[in-house]
Amino acid sequence: MTKNTEYSNLYLSEGIRLLYTNSLPGILITFIAATIMVFTFIDNQNLHAKITWWLAMTLLLGLRVIDSQMWLRGQPEHKKEKIWLLRFSSGCLLTAVLWSVYAVVFYPQFSIEELSTTNVILAAMAGGATSILSGSLLLSSLYNIIILMPISLLLIMQPEHYKHNLGILGFCFTAIMMVSSVRSAKYIKEGILLRYRNKTLVANMEETIRIRTQEVYEISNKDSLTGLYNRSAFLSAVEAVEQDFRNHKITNFSIFFIDLDGFKNINDTLGHNIGDKVLMTLSARLKRCNDAEVLMCRWGGDEFILLVKDKTYESTSLLAEQITHCFSHPIKLDEHAVTLNATIGISVCPEHDTSVTRLIQLADIAMYSQKGKYPERFAFYNLDLERNLHRNITLNEALKGALERNEFRLVYQPIVNAAGQVVSFEALLRWRYQGEEISPGEFIPLMEQSGRIVQVGSWVLEEACKVLAKIHKRNADTCMCVNISMIQFYDKGFVNNVNRVIEHYAIPGHLLHLEVTESIFQSEQMMINQKVSLLQQRGVKFSVDDFGTGYSSLSVIQNMNIDYIKIDRSFIQHIEQKGLSIVQAMMNISKSLNFKVIAEGVETEKQRLLLAQCNVPYMQGYYFSRPLERQKALDYLNNVQQDSVEEESCSETE
Ligand code: C2E
Ligand code: CA
Ligand code: CA
């Protein structure tokens, strides 16, 4: 609706309201005036005519009273309709016509008194109309004209001088009344306009206040970057859901803890602007794959939390799958396209807990435990996860002072050649904590995560080389294999440290073998290459550990000039099935790429035999010996060496 039509509608409806609300006093005055006029100047001559006129006027006024009552009792929305103006105007103008009829028809019988009284009454009626009918300018003007003009015209045409003058006076009066009608109609119009302006002003103010309130709400409740709930708003919104659950309005709800994988990298390498864009894109995707019922929150940084109501286990899993799928599409930015995956941890109320704060904690634990475990990108919380996490936290704390408390020691597992002679030992780290032997499979990843492996690894190297120096005095060719974690390898001081240890214990470099896993070759190849060749120049040998379990390509191994490949235990375990072909293939490649093969985890005579048939030159495993404490390893070396010397001399004597 345009402003003009809105305004004219308002003018119409206000006009109608004014006319009807003022109508009853006007009708009453008209009735009194009509009655006084008729019955004051009645005589036999005009008896019937005047009574008839009075009855007509009374009937008309009666109808107008009924009409007013109908309007008063009508429905508010119908009261504004134009038909009311027509009805009112008709009644009003008919009244004016009746007055004019009275003046014109009965004029010939008027006494001088009746004429003046009639004139006074008509003038009063016209005067009253200017204000009472000011709701409609047209109506009040027509009313004046109809009531005053006929009698004024009639009087002007009379020969008597005073009547002529009265007629002129009537004209003038009509003109004055018209002017005054225009004025009061204008006044009323302005009043209505003012009311309209006030009304729109109030409405505008209400709208402005509504917008401002919304803005304040958004600022304090929404995350400005993503438009999702912020942390505090989310926590107050979920209170209502907790309440609904307590009141049995919903049967369950779950919390999704979503964390982006590798977001920090994007922020660090491509900058915070790109990071922000990535977050915005991903939150838009999050909104798209959830309905409005799901409460979505940016918990902080690259973490999001969802609260999902009333879903089955299956539909919850499906939603988690959808979200990870949605997130995994490449994000197109100005010059870059980045792909980010997300890990989701899920906790369920009432299965895991009923408090949202606790459920968030549990979902976080589930997320954390699932991090990096490909291909499954989401996990439901369970008690084991929490126990693991607690144990990890405890062990991590304990690892802080383990070196100082002398809780670490090394054990040594022999590696033998085809003749069964010990050619080297692999130094393996052991940690005894509070009387319990903790598996390296458990504590080494923890030390890698905390970076403590650099310091402990350096201790391992030193300790292993100390033992190697001791062995070297009696067995000049026996080597020592030391496991090196990727984190150590990346450390700036690594090469210097190895050189320092070699020099300190006066060990020939070629007796030290460093075992690295394939994952080391995945990134920063230049740096790795440089470090490997620097140490190789000192004679140090390199072995690729757990070969076949990672992703390294043979070409990388060739470039690196690797000395040994240790075929992972899992292939040896299954050597009687498909493992054999892999071992054979490795033996073939080893010749052309110039590395030597070591088979790990040999446990049975059968395995040893098959490996020997494949001409695998070196083997290691429980079949030959378990990892041995230092003294036992030294004794073992002497005994086996002794045995083989005896065997050799026996065969010589044979
Ligand atoms: P790894 O380097 O593959 O070490 C060989 C693992 O296989 C050792 O487990 C050893 O006890 C086990 N093993 C040897 N022969 C057999 C066998 O015939 N059968 C079976 N089932 N297992 C056998 P351990 O000592 O528990 O070490 C586990 C892993 O911990 C090592 O795997 C290595 O990756 C890591 N690790 C151990 N010590 C160190 C260390 O000083 N530094 C670093 N960075 N990692 C270490
Ligand atoms: Ca190893
Ligand atoms: Ca291994």
CSV table of N, CA and C in Angstrom, one decimal, residues 338-484:
chain,number,residue,atom,x,y,z
A,338,VAL,N,41.1,-25.5,-1.0
A,338,VAL,CA,41.6,-26.4,0.1
A,338,VAL,C,40.5,-27.4,0.4
A,339,THR,N,41.0,-28.5,0.9
A,339,THR,CA,40.1,-29.6,1.4
A,339,THR,C,40.4,-29.9,2.8
A,340,LEU,N,39.4,-29.8,3.6
A,340,LEU,CA,39.6,-30.1,5.0
A,340,LEU,C,38.6,-31.2,5.5
A,341,ASN,N,39.1,-32.1,6.3
A,341,ASN,CA,38.2,-33.1,6.8
A,341,ASN,C,37.8,-32.7,8.3
A,342,ALA,N,36.8,-33.3,8.8
A,342,ALA,CA,36.4,-33.1,10.1
A,342,ALA,C,36.3,-34.4,10.9
A,343,THR,N,36.6,-34.3,12.2
A,343,THR,CA,36.4,-35.5,13.0
A,343,THR,C,35.3,-35.2,14.0
A,344,ILE,N,34.4,-36.1,14.1
A,344,ILE,CA,33.2,-35.9,15.0
A,344,ILE,C,33.1,-36.9,16.1
A,345,GLY,N,32.9,-36.4,17.3
A,345,GLY,CA,32.7,-37.2,18.5
A,345,GLY,C,31.3,-37.0,18.9
A,346,ILE,N,30.6,-38.1,19.3
A,346,ILE,CA,29.1,-38.0,19.6
A,346,ILE,C,28.9,-38.6,21.0
A,347,SER,N,28.1,-37.9,21.8
A,347,SER,CA,27.6,-38.4,23.0
A,347,SER,C,26.1,-38.3,23.1
A,348,VAL,N,25.5,-39.3,23.8
A,348,VAL,CA,24.0,-39.4,23.7
A,348,VAL,C,23.4,-39.3,25.1
A,349,CYS,N,22.4,-38.5,25.2
A,349,CYS,CA,21.6,-38.4,26.4
A,349,CYS,C,20.3,-39.3,26.2
A,350,PRO,N,19.9,-40.1,27.1
A,350,PRO,CA,20.5,-40.3,28.5
A,350,PRO,C,21.5,-41.4,28.6
A,351,GLU,N,21.9,-42.1,27.4
A,351,GLU,CA,22.8,-43.2,27.5
A,351,GLU,C,24.1,-42.9,28.2
A,352,HIS,N,24.7,-41.8,27.8
A,352,HIS,CA,26.0,-41.5,28.4
A,352,HIS,C,26.0,-40.6,29.6
A,353,ASP,N,25.1,-39.6,29.6
A,353,ASP,CA,24.9,-38.7,30.7
A,353,ASP,C,23.7,-37.9,30.4
A,354,THR,N,23.2,-37.1,31.4
A,354,THR,CA,22.0,-36.2,31.1
A,354,THR,C,22.4,-34.8,31.2
A,355,SER,N,23.6,-34.5,31.7
A,355,SER,CA,24.0,-33.1,31.7
A,355,SER,C,24.8,-32.7,30.5
A,356,VAL,N,24.3,-31.5,29.9
A,356,VAL,CA,24.9,-31.1,28.6
A,356,VAL,C,26.4,-30.8,28.7
A,357,THR,N,26.8,-30.2,29.8
A,357,THR,CA,28.3,-29.9,30.0
A,357,THR,C,29.1,-31.2,30.0
A,358,ARG,N,28.6,-32.2,30.7
A,358,ARG,CA,29.3,-33.5,30.8
A,358,ARG,C,29.3,-34.1,29.4
A,359,LEU,N,28.1,-34.0,28.7
A,359,LEU,CA,28.0,-34.7,27.4
A,359,LEU,C,29.0,-34.0,26.4
A,360,ILE,N,29.2,-32.7,26.5
A,360,ILE,CA,30.1,-32.0,25.6
A,360,ILE,C,31.5,-32.6,25.9
A,361,GLN,N,31.9,-32.8,27.2
A,361,GLN,CA,33.2,-33.3,27.5
A,361,GLN,C,33.3,-34.7,26.9
A,362,LEU,N,32.3,-35.5,27.0
A,362,LEU,CA,32.3,-36.9,26.5
A,362,LEU,C,32.5,-36.9,25.0
A,363,ALA,N,31.7,-36.0,24.3
A,363,ALA,CA,31.8,-36.0,22.8
A,363,ALA,C,33.2,-35.5,22.4
A,364,ASP,N,33.8,-34.6,23.2
A,364,ASP,CA,35.2,-34.2,23.0
A,364,ASP,C,36.1,-35.4,23.1
A,365,ILE,N,35.9,-36.2,24.1
A,365,ILE,CA,36.8,-37.3,24.3
A,365,ILE,C,36.7,-38.3,23.1
A,366,ALA,N,35.4,-38.5,22.7
A,366,ALA,CA,35.2,-39.4,21.5
A,366,ALA,C,35.9,-38.8,20.3
A,367,MET,N,35.8,-37.5,20.1
A,367,MET,CA,36.4,-36.9,18.9
A,367,MET,C,37.9,-37.0,19.0
A,368,TYR,N,38.4,-36.8,20.1
A,368,TYR,CA,39.9,-36.8,20.3
A,368,TYR,C,40.4,-38.2,20.0
A,369,SER,N,39.7,-39.2,20.5
A,369,SER,CA,40.2,-40.6,20.3
A,369,SER,C,40.1,-41.0,18.8
A,370,GLN,N,39.2,-40.3,18.1
A,370,GLN,CA,39.0,-40.7,16.7
A,370,GLN,C,39.9,-40.0,15.7
A,371,LYS,N,40.5,-38.9,16.2
A,371,LYS,CA,41.4,-38.0,15.4
A,371,LYS,C,42.4,-38.9,14.6
A,372,GLY,N,42.4,-38.7,13.3
A,372,GLY,CA,43.5,-39.3,12.5
A,372,GLY,C,43.2,-40.8,12.2
A,373,LYS,N,42.1,-41.3,12.7
A,373,LYS,CA,41.8,-42.7,12.4
A,373,LYS,C,41.0,-42.8,11.1
A,374,TYR,N,41.7,-43.0,10.1
A,374,TYR,CA,41.0,-43.1,8.8
A,374,TYR,C,40.6,-44.5,8.5
A,375,PRO,N,39.5,-44.8,7.9
A,375,PRO,CA,38.6,-43.8,7.2
A,375,PRO,C,37.4,-43.4,8.0
A,376,GLU,N,37.2,-44.0,9.2
A,376,GLU,CA,36.0,-43.6,10.0
A,376,GLU,C,36.3,-42.2,10.6
A,377,ARG,N,35.4,-41.3,10.3
A,377,ARG,CA,35.6,-39.9,10.8
A,377,ARG,C,34.7,-39.5,12.0
A,378,PHE,N,33.9,-40.5,12.5
A,378,PHE,CA,33.1,-40.1,13.7
A,378,PHE,C,33.1,-41.3,14.6
A,379,ALA,N,32.9,-41.0,15.9
A,379,ALA,CA,32.9,-42.1,16.9
A,379,ALA,C,31.9,-41.7,18.0
A,380,PHE,N,31.2,-42.7,18.5
A,380,PHE,CA,30.3,-42.5,19.6
A,380,PHE,C,31.2,-42.7,20.9
A,381,TYR,N,30.8,-41.9,21.9
A,381,TYR,CA,31.6,-42.1,23.2
A,381,TYR,C,31.4,-43.5,23.8
A,382,ASN,N,32.4,-44.1,24.4
A,382,ASN,CA,32.2,-45.2,25.2
A,382,ASN,C,33.2,-45.2,26.4
A,383,LEU,N,33.0,-46.0,27.4
A,383,LEU,CA,33.8,-45.8,28.6
A,383,LEU,C,35.3,-46.1,28.4
A,384,ASP,N,35.6,-47.0,27.5
A,384,ASP,CA,37.0,-47.4,27.2
A,384,ASP,C,37.7,-46.1,26.7
A,385,LEU,N,37.1,-45.3,25.9
A,385,LEU,CA,37.7,-44.1,25.4
A,385,LEU,C,38.2,-43.2,26.5
A,386,GLU,N,37.3,-43.1,27.5
A,386,GLU,CA,37.6,-42.2,28.6
A,386,GLU,C,38.8,-42.8,29.4
A,387,ARG,N,38.7,-44.1,29.7
A,387,ARG,CA,39.7,-44.8,30.4
A,387,ARG,C,41.1,-44.6,29.7
A,388,ASN,N,41.1,-44.8,28.4
A,388,ASN,CA,42.3,-44.6,27.7
A,388,ASN,C,42.9,-43.2,27.8
A,389,LEU,N,41.9,-42.2,27.7
A,389,LEU,CA,42.3,-40.8,27.8
A,389,LEU,C,42.9,-40.5,29.1
A,390,HIS,N,42.3,-41.0,30.2
A,390,HIS,CA,42.8,-40.8,31.5
A,390,HIS,C,44.1,-41.4,31.7
A,391,ARG,N,44.3,-42.7,31.1
A,391,ARG,CA,45.6,-43.3,31.3
A,391,ARG,C,46.6,-42.5,30.5
A,392,ASN,N,46.3,-42.1,29.3
A,392,ASN,CA,47.2,-41.3,28.6
A,392,ASN,C,47.7,-40.0,29.3
A,393,ILE,N,46.7,-39.4,30.0
A,393,ILE,CA,47.0,-38.2,30.7
A,393,ILE,C,47.9,-38.5,31.9
A,394,THR,N,47.6,-39.6,32.6
A,394,THR,CA,48.5,-40.0,33.7
A,394,THR,C,49.9,-40.4,33.2
A,395,LEU,N,49.9,-41.1,32.1
A,395,LEU,CA,51.3,-41.6,31.6
A,395,LEU,C,52.0,-40.4,31.2
A,396,ASN,N,51.4,-39.4,30.5
A,396,ASN,CA,52.0,-38.2,30.0
A,396,ASN,C,52.7,-37.5,31.2
A,397,GLU,N,51.9,-37.3,32.2
A,397,GLU,CA,52.4,-36.7,33.4
A,397,GLU,C,53.7,-37.4,34.0
A,398,ALA,N,53.5,-38.7,34.0
A,398,ALA,CA,54.6,-39.5,34.6
A,398,ALA,C,55.9,-39.5,33.7
A,399,LEU,N,55.7,-39.4,32.4
A,399,LEU,CA,56.8,-39.4,31.5
A,399,LEU,C,57.7,-38.1,31.7
A,400,LYS,N,57.1,-37.1,32.2
A,400,LYS,CA,57.8,-35.8,32.4
A,400,LYS,C,59.1,-36.0,33.2
A,401,GLY,N,59.1,-36.8,34.2
A,401,GLY,CA,60.3,-37.0,35.0
A,401,GLY,C,60.9,-38.3,34.9
A,402,ALA,N,60.5,-39.2,34.0
A,402,ALA,CA,60.9,-40.6,33.9
A,402,ALA,C,62.4,-40.7,33.7
A,403,LEU,N,62.9,-39.8,32.9
A,403,LEU,CA,64.4,-39.9,32.5
A,403,LEU,C,65.2,-39.6,33.8
A,404,GLU,N,64.8,-38.6,34.5
A,404,GLU,CA,65.5,-38.2,35.7
A,404,GLU,C,65.4,-39.2,36.8
A,405,ARG,N,64.3,-39.9,36.8
A,405,ARG,CA,64.1,-41.0,37.9
A,405,ARG,C,64.7,-42.3,37.4
A,406,ASN,N,65.4,-42.3,36.3
A,406,ASN,CA,66.0,-43.5,35.8
A,406,ASN,C,65.1,-44.7,35.6
A,407,GLU,N,63.9,-44.3,35.1
A,407,GLU,CA,62.9,-45.4,34.9
A,407,GLU,C,63.1,-46.0,33.5
A,408,PHE,N,63.9,-45.4,32.6
A,408,PHE,CA,64.1,-46.0,31.3
A,408,PHE,C,65.3,-47.0,31.3
A,409,ARG,N,65.2,-48.0,30.5
A,409,ARG,CA,66.4,-48.8,30.2
A,409,ARG,C,66.3,-49.4,28.8
A,410,LEU,N,67.3,-49.9,28.3
A,410,LEU,CA,67.3,-50.5,27.0
A,410,LEU,C,67.4,-52.0,27.0
A,411,VAL,N,66.7,-52.7,26.1
A,411,VAL,CA,66.9,-54.1,26.0
A,411,VAL,C,67.4,-54.3,24.5
A,412,TYR,N,68.0,-55.4,24.3
A,412,TYR,CA,68.7,-55.6,23.0
A,412,TYR,C,68.2,-56.9,22.3
A,413,GLN,N,67.8,-56.8,21.1
A,413,GLN,CA,67.3,-58.0,20.4
A,413,GLN,C,68.3,-58.3,19.3
A,414,PRO,N,68.8,-59.5,19.3
A,414,PRO,CA,69.8,-59.8,18.2
A,414,PRO,C,69.2,-59.9,16.8
A,415,ILE,N,70.0,-59.6,15.9
A,415,ILE,CA,69.6,-59.8,14.4
A,415,ILE,C,70.7,-60.7,13.9
A,416,VAL,N,70.3,-61.8,13.3
A,416,VAL,CA,71.2,-62.8,12.9
A,416,VAL,C,71.3,-62.9,11.4
A,417,ASN,N,72.5,-63.5,11.0
A,417,ASN,CA,72.6,-63.7,9.5
A,417,ASN,C,72.2,-65.2,9.2
A,418,ALA,N,72.3,-65.5,7.9
A,418,ALA,CA,71.8,-66.9,7.5
A,418,ALA,C,72.5,-68.0,8.3
A,419,ALA,N,73.7,-67.7,8.7
A,419,ALA,CA,74.4,-68.8,9.5
A,419,ALA,C,74.1,-68.8,10.9
A,420,GLY,N,73.2,-67.9,11.3
A,420,GLY,CA,72.7,-67.8,12.7
A,420,GLY,C,73.7,-67.0,13.6
A,421,GLN,N,74.6,-66.3,13.0
A,421,GLN,CA,75.5,-65.5,13.8
A,421,GLN,C,74.9,-64.1,14.0
A,422,VAL,N,75.1,-63.6,15.2
A,422,VAL,CA,74.6,-62.2,15.6
A,422,VAL,C,75.4,-61.2,14.8
A,423,VAL,N,74.7,-60.5,14.0
A,423,VAL,CA,75.4,-59.4,13.2
A,423,VAL,C,75.1,-58.0,13.9
A,424,SER,N,74.0,-58.0,14.6
A,424,SER,CA,73.7,-56.7,15.3
A,424,SER,C,72.6,-56.9,16.3
A,425,PHE,N,72.5,-55.8,17.1
A,425,PHE,CA,71.4,-55.8,18.1
A,425,PHE,C,70.5,-54.6,17.8
A,426,GLU,N,69.2,-54.8,18.0
A,426,GLU,CA,68.3,-53.6,18.0
A,426,GLU,C,68.1,-53.2,19.4
A,427,ALA,N,68.3,-51.9,19.7
A,427,ALA,CA,68.1,-51.4,21.0
A,427,ALA,C,66.6,-51.0,21.1
A,428,LEU,N,66.0,-51.6,22.1
A,428,LEU,CA,64.5,-51.3,22.3
A,428,LEU,C,64.3,-50.7,23.7
A,429,LEU,N,63.5,-49.6,23.7
A,429,LEU,CA,63.4,-48.9,24.9
A,429,LEU,C,62.3,-49.5,25.9
A,430,ARG,N,62.6,-49.5,27.2
A,430,ARG,CA,61.7,-50.0,28.1
A,430,ARG,C,61.4,-49.0,29.2
A,431,TRP,N,60.2,-49.0,29.7
A,431,TRP,CA,59.8,-48.0,30.8
A,431,TRP,C,59.1,-48.8,31.9
A,432,ARG,N,59.7,-48.8,33.0
A,432,ARG,CA,59.0,-49.4,34.2
A,432,ARG,C,58.5,-48.2,35.0
A,433,TYR,N,57.1,-48.2,35.1
A,433,TYR,CA,56.5,-47.1,35.9
A,433,TYR,C,55.6,-47.7,37.0
A,434,GLN,N,56.0,-47.4,38.2
A,434,GLN,CA,55.3,-47.9,39.4
A,434,GLN,C,55.1,-49.4,39.4
A,435,GLY,N,56.2,-50.1,39.0
A,435,GLY,CA,56.3,-51.5,39.1
A,435,GLY,C,55.7,-52.2,37.8
A,436,GLU,N,55.1,-51.3,36.9
A,436,GLU,CA,54.5,-51.9,35.7
A,436,GLU,C,55.4,-51.6,34.5
A,437,GLU,N,55.5,-52.6,33.6
A,437,GLU,CA,56.3,-52.4,32.4
A,437,GLU,C,55.2,-51.8,31.4
A,438,ILE,N,55.5,-50.6,31.0
A,438,ILE,CA,54.5,-50.0,30.0
A,438,ILE,C,55.1,-50.3,28.6
A,439,SER,N,54.2,-50.7,27.7
A,439,SER,CA,54.6,-51.0,26.4
A,439,SER,C,55.1,-49.8,25.6
A,440,PRO,N,56.2,-49.9,24.8
A,440,PRO,CA,56.6,-48.8,24.0
A,440,PRO,C,55.5,-48.4,23.0
A,441,GLY,N,54.7,-49.4,22.6
A,441,GLY,CA,53.6,-49.0,21.7
A,441,GLY,C,52.7,-48.0,22.3
A,442,GLU,N,52.7,-47.9,23.6
A,442,GLU,CA,51.8,-47.0,24.3
A,442,GLU,C,52.5,-45.7,24.6
A,443,PHE,N,53.7,-45.8,25.2
A,443,PHE,CA,54.3,-44.5,25.6
A,443,PHE,C,55.1,-43.8,24.6
A,444,ILE,N,55.6,-44.5,23.5
A,444,ILE,CA,56.3,-43.8,22.5
A,444,ILE,C,55.5,-42.8,21.7
A,445,PRO,N,54.2,-43.2,21.3
A,445,PRO,CA,53.4,-42.2,20.7
A,445,PRO,C,53.1,-41.0,21.6
A,446,LEU,N,53.0,-41.2,22.9
A,446,LEU,CA,52.7,-40.1,23.8
A,446,LEU,C,53.9,-39.2,23.8
A,447,MET,N,55.1,-39.7,23.8
A,447,MET,CA,56.3,-38.9,23.8
A,447,MET,C,56.5,-38.2,22.5
A,448,GLU,N,56.0,-38.8,21.4
A,448,GLU,CA,56.1,-38.1,20.1
A,448,GLU,C,55.2,-36.9,20.1
A,449,GLN,N,54.0,-37.1,20.7
A,449,GLN,CA,53.0,-36.0,20.7
A,449,GLN,C,53.5,-34.9,21.6
A,450,SER,N,54.2,-35.2,22.7
A,450,SER,CA,54.6,-34.1,23.6
A,450,SER,C,56.0,-33.6,23.1
A,451,GLY,N,56.7,-34.2,22.2
A,451,GLY,CA,58.0,-33.8,21.8
A,451,GLY,C,59.1,-34.3,22.7
A,452,ARG,N,58.7,-35.0,23.8
A,452,ARG,CA,59.7,-35.5,24.8
A,452,ARG,C,60.6,-36.5,24.2
A,453,ILE,N,60.2,-37.1,23.0
A,453,ILE,CA,60.9,-38.2,22.4
A,453,ILE,C,62.3,-37.7,22.0
A,454,VAL,N,62.5,-36.3,21.7
A,454,VAL,CA,63.7,-35.8,21.3
A,454,VAL,C,64.8,-36.0,22.4
A,455,GLN,N,64.4,-35.7,23.6
A,455,GLN,CA,65.3,-35.8,24.7
A,455,GLN,C,65.6,-37.3,25.1
A,456,VAL,N,64.5,-38.0,25.1
A,456,VAL,CA,64.6,-39.5,25.5
A,456,VAL,C,65.3,-40.2,24.4
A,457,GLY,N,65.0,-39.9,23.1
A,457,GLY,CA,65.7,-40.5,22.0
A,457,GLY,C,67.2,-40.3,22.0
A,458,SER,N,67.6,-39.1,22.4
A,458,SER,CA,69.0,-38.8,22.5
A,458,SER,C,69.7,-39.6,23.6
A,459,TRP,N,68.9,-39.8,24.7
A,459,TRP,CA,69.4,-40.7,25.8
A,459,TRP,C,69.6,-42.2,25.2
A,460,VAL,N,68.6,-42.6,24.4
A,460,VAL,CA,68.6,-44.0,23.9
A,460,VAL,C,69.9,-44.1,23.0
A,461,LEU,N,70.1,-43.1,22.2
A,461,LEU,CA,71.3,-43.2,21.2
A,461,LEU,C,72.6,-43.3,22.0
A,462,GLU,N,72.7,-42.5,23.1
A,462,GLU,CA,73.9,-42.4,23.9
A,462,GLU,C,74.1,-43.8,24.6
A,463,GLU,N,73.0,-44.3,25.2
A,463,GLU,CA,73.1,-45.5,25.9
A,463,GLU,C,73.4,-46.7,25.0
A,464,ALA,N,72.8,-46.7,23.8
A,464,ALA,CA,73.0,-47.8,22.8
A,464,ALA,C,74.5,-47.8,22.4
A,465,CYS,N,75.0,-46.5,22.1
A,465,CYS,CA,76.3,-46.4,21.7
A,465,CYS,C,77.4,-46.8,22.7
A,466,LYS,N,77.0,-46.5,24.0
A,466,LYS,CA,77.9,-46.9,25.1
A,466,LYS,C,78.0,-48.5,25.1
A,467,VAL,N,76.9,-49.2,24.9
A,467,VAL,CA,76.9,-50.6,24.9
A,467,VAL,C,77.7,-51.1,23.6
A,468,LEU,N,77.4,-50.4,22.5
A,468,LEU,CA,78.1,-50.8,21.2
A,468,LEU,C,79.6,-50.7,21.4
A,469,ALA,N,80.1,-49.6,22.1
A,469,ALA,CA,81.5,-49.4,22.3
A,469,ALA,C,82.1,-50.6,23.1
A,470,LYS,N,81.3,-51.1,24.0
A,470,LYS,CA,81.7,-52.2,24.9
A,470,LYS,C,81.8,-53.4,24.0
A,471,ILE,N,80.8,-53.7,23.2
A,471,ILE,CA,80.7,-54.9,22.4
A,471,ILE,C,81.9,-54.8,21.4
A,472,HIS,N,82.1,-53.6,20.9
A,472,HIS,CA,83.1,-53.4,19.8
A,472,HIS,C,84.5,-54.0,20.2
A,473,LYS,N,84.8,-53.9,21.5
A,473,LYS,CA,86.1,-54.3,22.0
A,473,LYS,C,86.3,-55.8,21.7
A,474,ARG,N,85.3,-56.6,21.8
A,474,ARG,CA,85.5,-58.1,21.6
A,474,ARG,C,84.9,-58.5,20.2
A,475,ASN,N,83.9,-57.8,19.7
A,475,ASN,CA,83.3,-58.2,18.5
A,475,ASN,C,83.3,-57.0,17.5
A,476,ALA,N,84.3,-56.9,16.8
A,476,ALA,CA,84.6,-55.7,16.0
A,476,ALA,C,83.5,-55.4,14.9
A,477,ASP,N,82.8,-56.4,14.5
A,477,ASP,CA,81.8,-56.2,13.4
A,477,ASP,C,80.4,-56.1,13.8
A,478,THR,N,80.1,-56.3,15.1
A,478,THR,CA,78.7,-56.3,15.5
A,478,THR,C,78.1,-54.8,15.5
A,479,CYS,N,76.9,-54.7,15.0
A,479,CYS,CA,76.4,-53.4,14.8
A,479,CYS,C,75.3,-53.2,15.9
A,480,MET,N,74.9,-51.9,16.0
A,480,MET,CA,73.8,-51.5,16.9
A,480,MET,C,72.7,-50.8,16.1
A,481,CYS,N,71.5,-51.3,16.2
A,481,CYS,CA,70.4,-50.6,15.5
A,481,CYS,C,69.6,-49.8,16.5
A,482,VAL,N,69.4,-48.5,16.2
A,482,VAL,CA,68.6,-47.6,17.1
A,482,VAL,C,67.4,-47.0,16.3
A,483,ASN,N,66.3,-47.2,17.0
A,483,ASN,CA,65.1,-46.6,16.4
A,483,ASN,C,65.0,-45.1,16.5
A,484,ILE,N,64.7,-44.4,15.4
A,484,ILE,CA,64.7,-43.0,15.5
A,484,ILE,C,63.3,-42.5,15.0
